Amino acid sequence: MLSDLLDNNKAWADEIEKSHPGFFKELENQQKPEYLWIGCSDSRVPANEIVGLMPGELFVHRNIANMVLHTDLNCISVLHYAVDVLKVKHIIICGHYGCGGVAASLSNKDLGLIDNWIRHLKDIGYKHREELKNETDPKKRVDLMCELNVREQVANICHSKVVQKAWTNGQDLSVHGWIYGVGDGIIKDLGVDVSTYKELPEVYRINFE
């Protein structure tokens, strides 16, 4: 069955080369994306495809439930490279409705190793417990939690030293929170854009002097 994937790859590369002659040779020599995408690992949410961008135009990091944790060296390393080296102009945190990781965080089931990761989501759920409790429909409660999670991850990435140092140095950088509907393929902007450290609560502002 893996041969099917290789055949698909060959057909895809041929099609790209026909529509954009020399594309791969140009791509080989440079990587200059303007966007860093932090999304969920869910196979139904392919980053490049849902925003209509070609290879090389979107720098991507994915994990379960699109989280930005200061202890996750993988995520922070991606963030550092994207901001400091690639000089991206936009960071997009994109969650999706019906996220399995988010749904799991609202239960008390023993899920094994992943419980250590989901614990961070449980903290968000507890912080917003009154708002979640007021939503009686189970599916809508999960979707509300998906939105709350995106908002919290936008805050987390803005509190990071990488992003704040870029802002302090005058770098053109904005952070955005989006959520994707698997059922209709549409992205919703949650309106939580941040483009300067001055928009952060004072307790999170880092003094680099």
mmCIF file of C-alpha atoms in Angstrom:
data_model
loop_
_atom_site.group_PDB
_atom_site.id
_atom_site.type_symbol
_atom_site.label_atom_id
_atom_site.label_comp_id
_atom_site.label_asym_id
_atom_site.label_seq_id
_atom_site.Cartn_x
_atom_site.Cartn_y
_atom_site.Cartn_z
ATOM 1 C CA MET A 1 0.000 0.000 0.000
ATOM 2 C CA LEU A 2 2.920 2.353 0.572
ATOM 3 C CA SER A 3 3.626 2.176 -3.135
ATOM 4 C CA ASP A 4 0.348 4.045 -3.648
ATOM 5 C CA LEU A 5 1.712 6.923 -1.617
ATOM 6 C CA LEU A 6 4.893 7.030 -3.678
ATOM 7 C CA ASP A 7 2.840 6.997 -6.885
ATOM 8 C CA ASN A 8 0.687 9.827 -5.501
ATOM 9 C CA ASN A 9 3.828 11.795 -4.699
ATOM 10 C CA LYS A 10 5.181 11.394 -8.226
ATOM 11 C CA ALA A 11 1.872 12.527 -9.730
ATOM 12 C CA TRP A 12 1.739 15.507 -7.349
ATOM 13 C CA ALA A 13 5.309 16.586 -8.143
ATOM 14 C CA ASP A 14 4.647 16.270 -11.882
ATOM 15 C CA GLU A 15 1.501 18.385 -11.596
ATOM 16 C CA ILE A 16 3.301 21.096 -9.605
ATOM 17 C CA GLU A 17 6.140 21.196 -12.118
ATOM 18 C CA LYS A 18 3.696 21.511 -15.018
ATOM 19 C CA SER A 19 1.803 24.408 -13.447
ATOM 20 C CA HIS A 20 4.906 26.092 -11.963
ATOM 21 C CA PRO A 21 7.961 25.190 -14.083
ATOM 22 C CA GLY A 22 11.158 25.301 -12.027
ATOM 23 C CA PHE A 23 9.230 25.438 -8.737
ATOM 24 C CA PHE A 24 11.223 22.775 -6.918
ATOM 25 C CA LYS A 25 14.599 24.137 -8.032
ATOM 26 C CA GLU A 26 13.642 27.544 -6.638
ATOM 27 C CA LEU A 27 12.293 25.948 -3.451
ATOM 28 C CA GLU A 28 15.534 24.031 -2.991
ATOM 29 C CA ASN A 29 17.518 27.250 -2.703
ATOM 30 C CA GLN A 30 15.423 29.188 -0.219
ATOM 31 C CA GLN A 31 12.821 29.075 2.525
ATOM 32 C CA LYS A 32 11.132 32.411 3.178
ATOM 33 C CA PRO A 33 7.706 31.815 4.706
ATOM 34 C CA GLU A 34 5.879 34.754 6.248
ATOM 35 C CA TYR A 35 3.739 32.543 8.483
ATOM 36 C CA LEU A 36 4.294 30.151 11.376
ATOM 37 C CA TRP A 37 1.350 27.793 11.836
ATOM 38 C CA ILE A 38 0.876 26.005 15.156
ATOM 39 C CA GLY A 39 -1.913 23.498 14.738
ATOM 40 C CA CYS A 40 -3.273 20.170 15.882
ATOM 41 C CA SER A 41 -1.819 16.839 14.759
ATOM 42 C CA ASP A 42 -5.297 15.741 13.642
ATOM 43 C CA SER A 43 -5.053 14.276 10.131
ATOM 44 C CA ARG A 44 -8.206 16.142 9.076
ATOM 45 C CA VAL A 45 -6.509 19.536 9.429
ATOM 46 C CA PRO A 46 -3.731 19.772 6.800
ATOM 47 C CA ALA A 47 -2.199 23.204 7.288
ATOM 48 C CA ASN A 48 -1.074 24.191 3.771
ATOM 49 C CA GLU A 49 -4.148 22.850 2.026
ATOM 50 C CA ILE A 50 -6.827 24.589 4.080
ATOM 51 C CA VAL A 51 -5.264 28.026 3.558
ATOM 52 C CA GLY A 52 -4.299 27.401 -0.069
ATOM 53 C CA LEU A 53 -0.545 27.875 0.306
ATOM 54 C CA MET A 54 2.244 26.128 -1.584
ATOM 55 C CA PRO A 55 5.234 24.332 -0.050
ATOM 56 C CA GLY A 56 7.671 26.902 1.308
ATOM 57 C CA GLU A 57 5.008 29.443 2.240
ATOM 58 C CA LEU A 58 4.009 28.098 5.659
ATOM 59 C CA PHE A 59 6.328 27.000 8.480
ATOM 60 C CA VAL A 60 4.433 24.394 10.497
ATOM 61 C CA HIS A 61 4.461 22.912 13.987
ATOM 62 C CA ARG A 62 1.744 20.474 15.048
ATOM 63 C CA ASN A 63 0.953 18.668 18.268
ATOM 64 C CA ILE A 64 -2.080 17.264 20.053
ATOM 65 C CA ALA A 65 -4.550 20.107 20.663
ATOM 66 C CA ASN A 66 -2.255 22.828 19.231
ATOM 67 C CA MET A 67 -0.636 23.782 22.519
ATOM 68 C CA VAL A 68 2.261 26.133 23.228
ATOM 69 C CA LEU A 69 3.973 25.059 26.435
ATOM 70 C CA HIS A 70 7.051 26.823 27.758
ATOM 71 C CA THR A 71 8.481 23.442 28.781
ATOM 72 C CA ASP A 72 8.048 21.953 25.292
ATOM 73 C CA LEU A 73 11.513 22.438 23.779
ATOM 74 C CA ASN A 74 10.326 21.151 20.414
ATOM 75 C CA CYS A 75 7.677 23.858 20.088
ATOM 76 C CA ILE A 76 9.888 26.603 21.518
ATOM 77 C CA SER A 77 12.738 25.629 19.180
ATOM 78 C CA VAL A 78 10.387 25.848 16.187
ATOM 79 C CA LEU A 79 9.198 29.221 17.454
ATOM 80 C CA HIS A 80 12.759 30.473 17.864
ATOM 81 C CA TYR A 81 13.772 29.390 14.362
ATOM 82 C CA ALA A 82 10.655 30.844 12.760
ATOM 83 C CA VAL A 83 10.932 34.214 14.505
ATOM 84 C CA ASP A 84 14.691 34.732 14.827
ATOM 85 C CA VAL A 85 15.955 33.075 11.645
ATOM 86 C CA LEU A 86 13.079 33.008 9.143
ATOM 87 C CA LYS A 87 11.671 36.328 10.396
ATOM 88 C CA VAL A 88 8.039 35.300 9.938
ATOM 89 C CA LYS A 89 5.540 38.148 10.216
ATOM 90 C CA HIS A 90 2.548 36.172 11.472
ATOM 91 C CA ILE A 91 2.101 33.378 13.996
ATOM 92 C CA ILE A 92 -1.209 31.560 13.685
ATOM 93 C CA ILE A 93 -2.510 29.310 16.445
ATOM 94 C CA CYS A 94 -5.194 27.226 14.743
ATOM 95 C CA GLY A 95 -7.349 24.800 16.661
ATOM 96 C CA HIS A 96 -10.316 22.882 15.315
ATOM 97 C CA TYR A 97 -13.801 22.058 16.489
ATOM 98 C CA GLY A 98 -14.373 18.538 17.771
ATOM 99 C CA CYS A 99 -10.721 18.127 18.836
ATOM 100 C CA GLY A 100 -10.244 14.729 20.457
ATOM 101 C CA GLY A 101 -7.562 15.949 22.842
ATOM 102 C CA VAL A 102 -9.755 18.784 24.042
ATOM 103 C CA ALA A 103 -12.727 16.443 24.462
ATOM 104 C CA ALA A 104 -10.578 14.030 26.476
ATOM 105 C CA SER A 105 -9.575 16.827 28.830
ATOM 106 C CA LEU A 106 -13.220 17.313 29.814
ATOM 107 C CA SER A 107 -13.510 13.735 31.053
ATOM 108 C CA ASN A 108 -11.890 11.917 33.981
ATOM 109 C CA LYS A 109 -10.929 8.757 32.116
ATOM 110 C CA ASP A 110 -7.480 7.245 32.568
ATOM 111 C CA LEU A 111 -5.890 7.590 29.126
ATOM 112 C CA GLY A 112 -2.342 6.565 29.999
ATOM 113 C CA LEU A 113 0.720 8.540 28.960
ATOM 114 C CA ILE A 114 -1.282 11.237 27.189
ATOM 115 C CA ASP A 115 -2.777 12.287 30.533
ATOM 116 C CA ASN A 116 0.470 14.183 31.189
ATOM 117 C CA TRP A 117 -0.133 16.295 28.078
ATOM 118 C CA ILE A 118 -3.865 16.718 28.564
ATOM 119 C CA ARG A 119 -3.298 17.968 32.103
ATOM 120 C CA HIS A 120 -2.472 21.382 30.629
ATOM 121 C CA LEU A 121 -5.871 21.428 28.939
ATOM 122 C CA LYS A 122 -7.543 20.494 32.203
ATOM 123 C CA ASP A 123 -5.987 23.581 33.780
ATOM 124 C CA ILE A 124 -7.639 25.694 31.075
ATOM 125 C CA GLY A 125 -10.955 23.938 31.635
ATOM 126 C CA TYR A 126 -10.759 24.566 35.358
ATOM 127 C CA LYS A 127 -9.917 28.237 34.825
ATOM 128 C CA HIS A 128 -13.035 28.637 32.652
ATOM 129 C CA ARG A 129 -15.181 26.132 34.543
ATOM 130 C CA GLU A 130 -18.138 28.477 35.080
ATOM 131 C CA GLU A 131 -18.377 29.369 31.392
ATOM 132 C CA LEU A 132 -18.129 25.703 30.424
ATOM 133 C CA LYS A 133 -20.672 24.654 33.029
ATOM 134 C CA ASN A 134 -23.213 27.048 31.551
ATOM 135 C CA GLU A 135 -23.046 25.223 28.200
ATOM 136 C CA THR A 136 -25.273 22.174 28.663
ATOM 137 C CA ASP A 137 -24.903 20.677 25.174
ATOM 138 C CA PRO A 138 -21.904 18.266 25.287
ATOM 139 C CA LYS A 139 -20.793 18.913 21.689
ATOM 140 C CA LYS A 140 -21.060 22.688 22.061
ATOM 141 C CA ARG A 141 -19.150 22.450 25.351
ATOM 142 C CA VAL A 142 -16.262 20.716 23.584
ATOM 143 C CA ASP A 143 -16.311 23.333 20.821
ATOM 144 C CA LEU A 144 -16.335 26.138 23.385
ATOM 145 C CA MET A 145 -13.346 24.536 25.083
ATOM 146 C CA CYS A 146 -11.594 24.333 21.704
ATOM 147 C CA GLU A 147 -11.995 28.105 21.326
ATOM 148 C CA LEU A 148 -10.868 28.777 24.891
ATOM 149 C CA ASN A 149 -7.796 26.653 24.293
ATOM 150 C CA VAL A 150 -6.804 28.674 21.222
ATOM 151 C CA ARG A 151 -7.178 31.896 23.199
ATOM 152 C CA GLU A 152 -4.978 30.549 25.985
ATOM 153 C CA GLN A 153 -2.308 29.377 23.549
ATOM 154 C CA VAL A 154 -2.215 32.824 21.928
ATOM 155 C CA ALA A 155 -1.532 34.233 25.388
ATOM 156 C CA ASN A 156 1.127 31.591 26.053
ATOM 157 C CA ILE A 157 3.059 32.340 22.888
ATOM 158 C CA CYS A 158 2.865 36.087 23.520
ATOM 159 C CA HIS A 159 4.305 35.545 27.007
ATOM 160 C CA SER A 160 7.318 33.723 25.555
ATOM 161 C CA LYS A 161 10.735 35.345 25.560
ATOM 162 C CA VAL A 162 11.168 34.685 21.823
ATOM 163 C CA VAL A 163 8.118 36.714 20.814
ATOM 164 C CA GLN A 164 8.613 39.505 23.325
ATOM 165 C CA LYS A 165 12.266 39.949 22.367
ATOM 166 C CA ALA A 166 11.250 40.244 18.709
ATOM 167 C CA TRP A 167 8.746 42.945 19.626
ATOM 168 C CA THR A 168 11.309 44.759 21.780
ATOM 169 C CA ASN A 169 13.701 44.755 18.817
ATOM 170 C CA GLY A 170 11.041 46.336 16.609
ATOM 171 C CA GLN A 171 10.362 43.206 14.552
ATOM 172 C CA ASP A 172 7.106 43.172 12.567
ATOM 173 C CA LEU A 173 5.306 40.227 14.184
ATOM 174 C CA SER A 174 1.658 39.508 14.966
ATOM 175 C CA VAL A 175 -0.011 36.569 16.705
ATOM 176 C CA HIS A 176 -3.479 35.346 15.687
ATOM 177 C CA GLY A 177 -6.010 32.822 17.003
ATOM 178 C CA TRP A 178 -8.088 30.835 14.520
ATOM 179 C CA ILE A 179 -10.295 27.757 14.644
ATOM 180 C CA TYR A 180 -11.162 25.370 11.819
ATOM 181 C CA GLY A 181 -14.466 23.635 11.220
ATOM 182 C CA VAL A 182 -13.825 20.055 10.123
ATOM 183 C CA GLY A 183 -17.491 19.777 9.141
ATOM 184 C CA ASP A 184 -17.489 22.679 6.679
ATOM 185 C CA GLY A 185 -13.815 23.423 5.974
ATOM 186 C CA ILE A 186 -14.126 27.052 7.108
ATOM 187 C CA ILE A 187 -11.685 28.883 9.385
ATOM 188 C CA LYS A 188 -13.061 31.294 11.987
ATOM 189 C CA ASP A 189 -10.933 34.194 13.225
ATOM 190 C CA LEU A 190 -11.388 34.449 17.006
ATOM 191 C CA GLY A 191 -10.279 38.081 17.033
ATOM 192 C CA VAL A 192 -7.432 37.707 19.503
ATOM 193 C CA ASP A 193 -4.679 39.385 17.469
ATOM 194 C CA VAL A 194 -1.644 40.683 19.362
ATOM 195 C CA SER A 195 1.189 42.660 17.776
ATOM 196 C CA THR A 196 3.028 44.357 20.662
ATOM 197 C CA TYR A 197 4.132 43.520 24.172
ATOM 198 C CA LYS A 198 2.229 46.602 25.358
ATOM 199 C CA GLU A 199 -0.985 44.613 24.887
ATOM 200 C CA LEU A 200 0.126 42.061 27.496
ATOM 201 C CA PRO A 201 -0.655 42.193 31.228
ATOM 202 C CA GLU A 202 2.272 43.866 32.940
ATOM 203 C CA VAL A 203 3.149 40.804 35.011
ATOM 204 C CA TYR A 204 4.094 38.906 31.822
ATOM 205 C CA ARG A 205 6.206 41.635 30.225
ATOM 206 C CA ILE A 206 9.915 40.815 30.161
ATOM 207 C CA ASN A 207 12.421 43.586 30.810
ATOM 208 C CA PHE A 208 15.394 42.956 28.510
ATOM 209 C CA GLU A 209 17.449 45.901 29.785
#
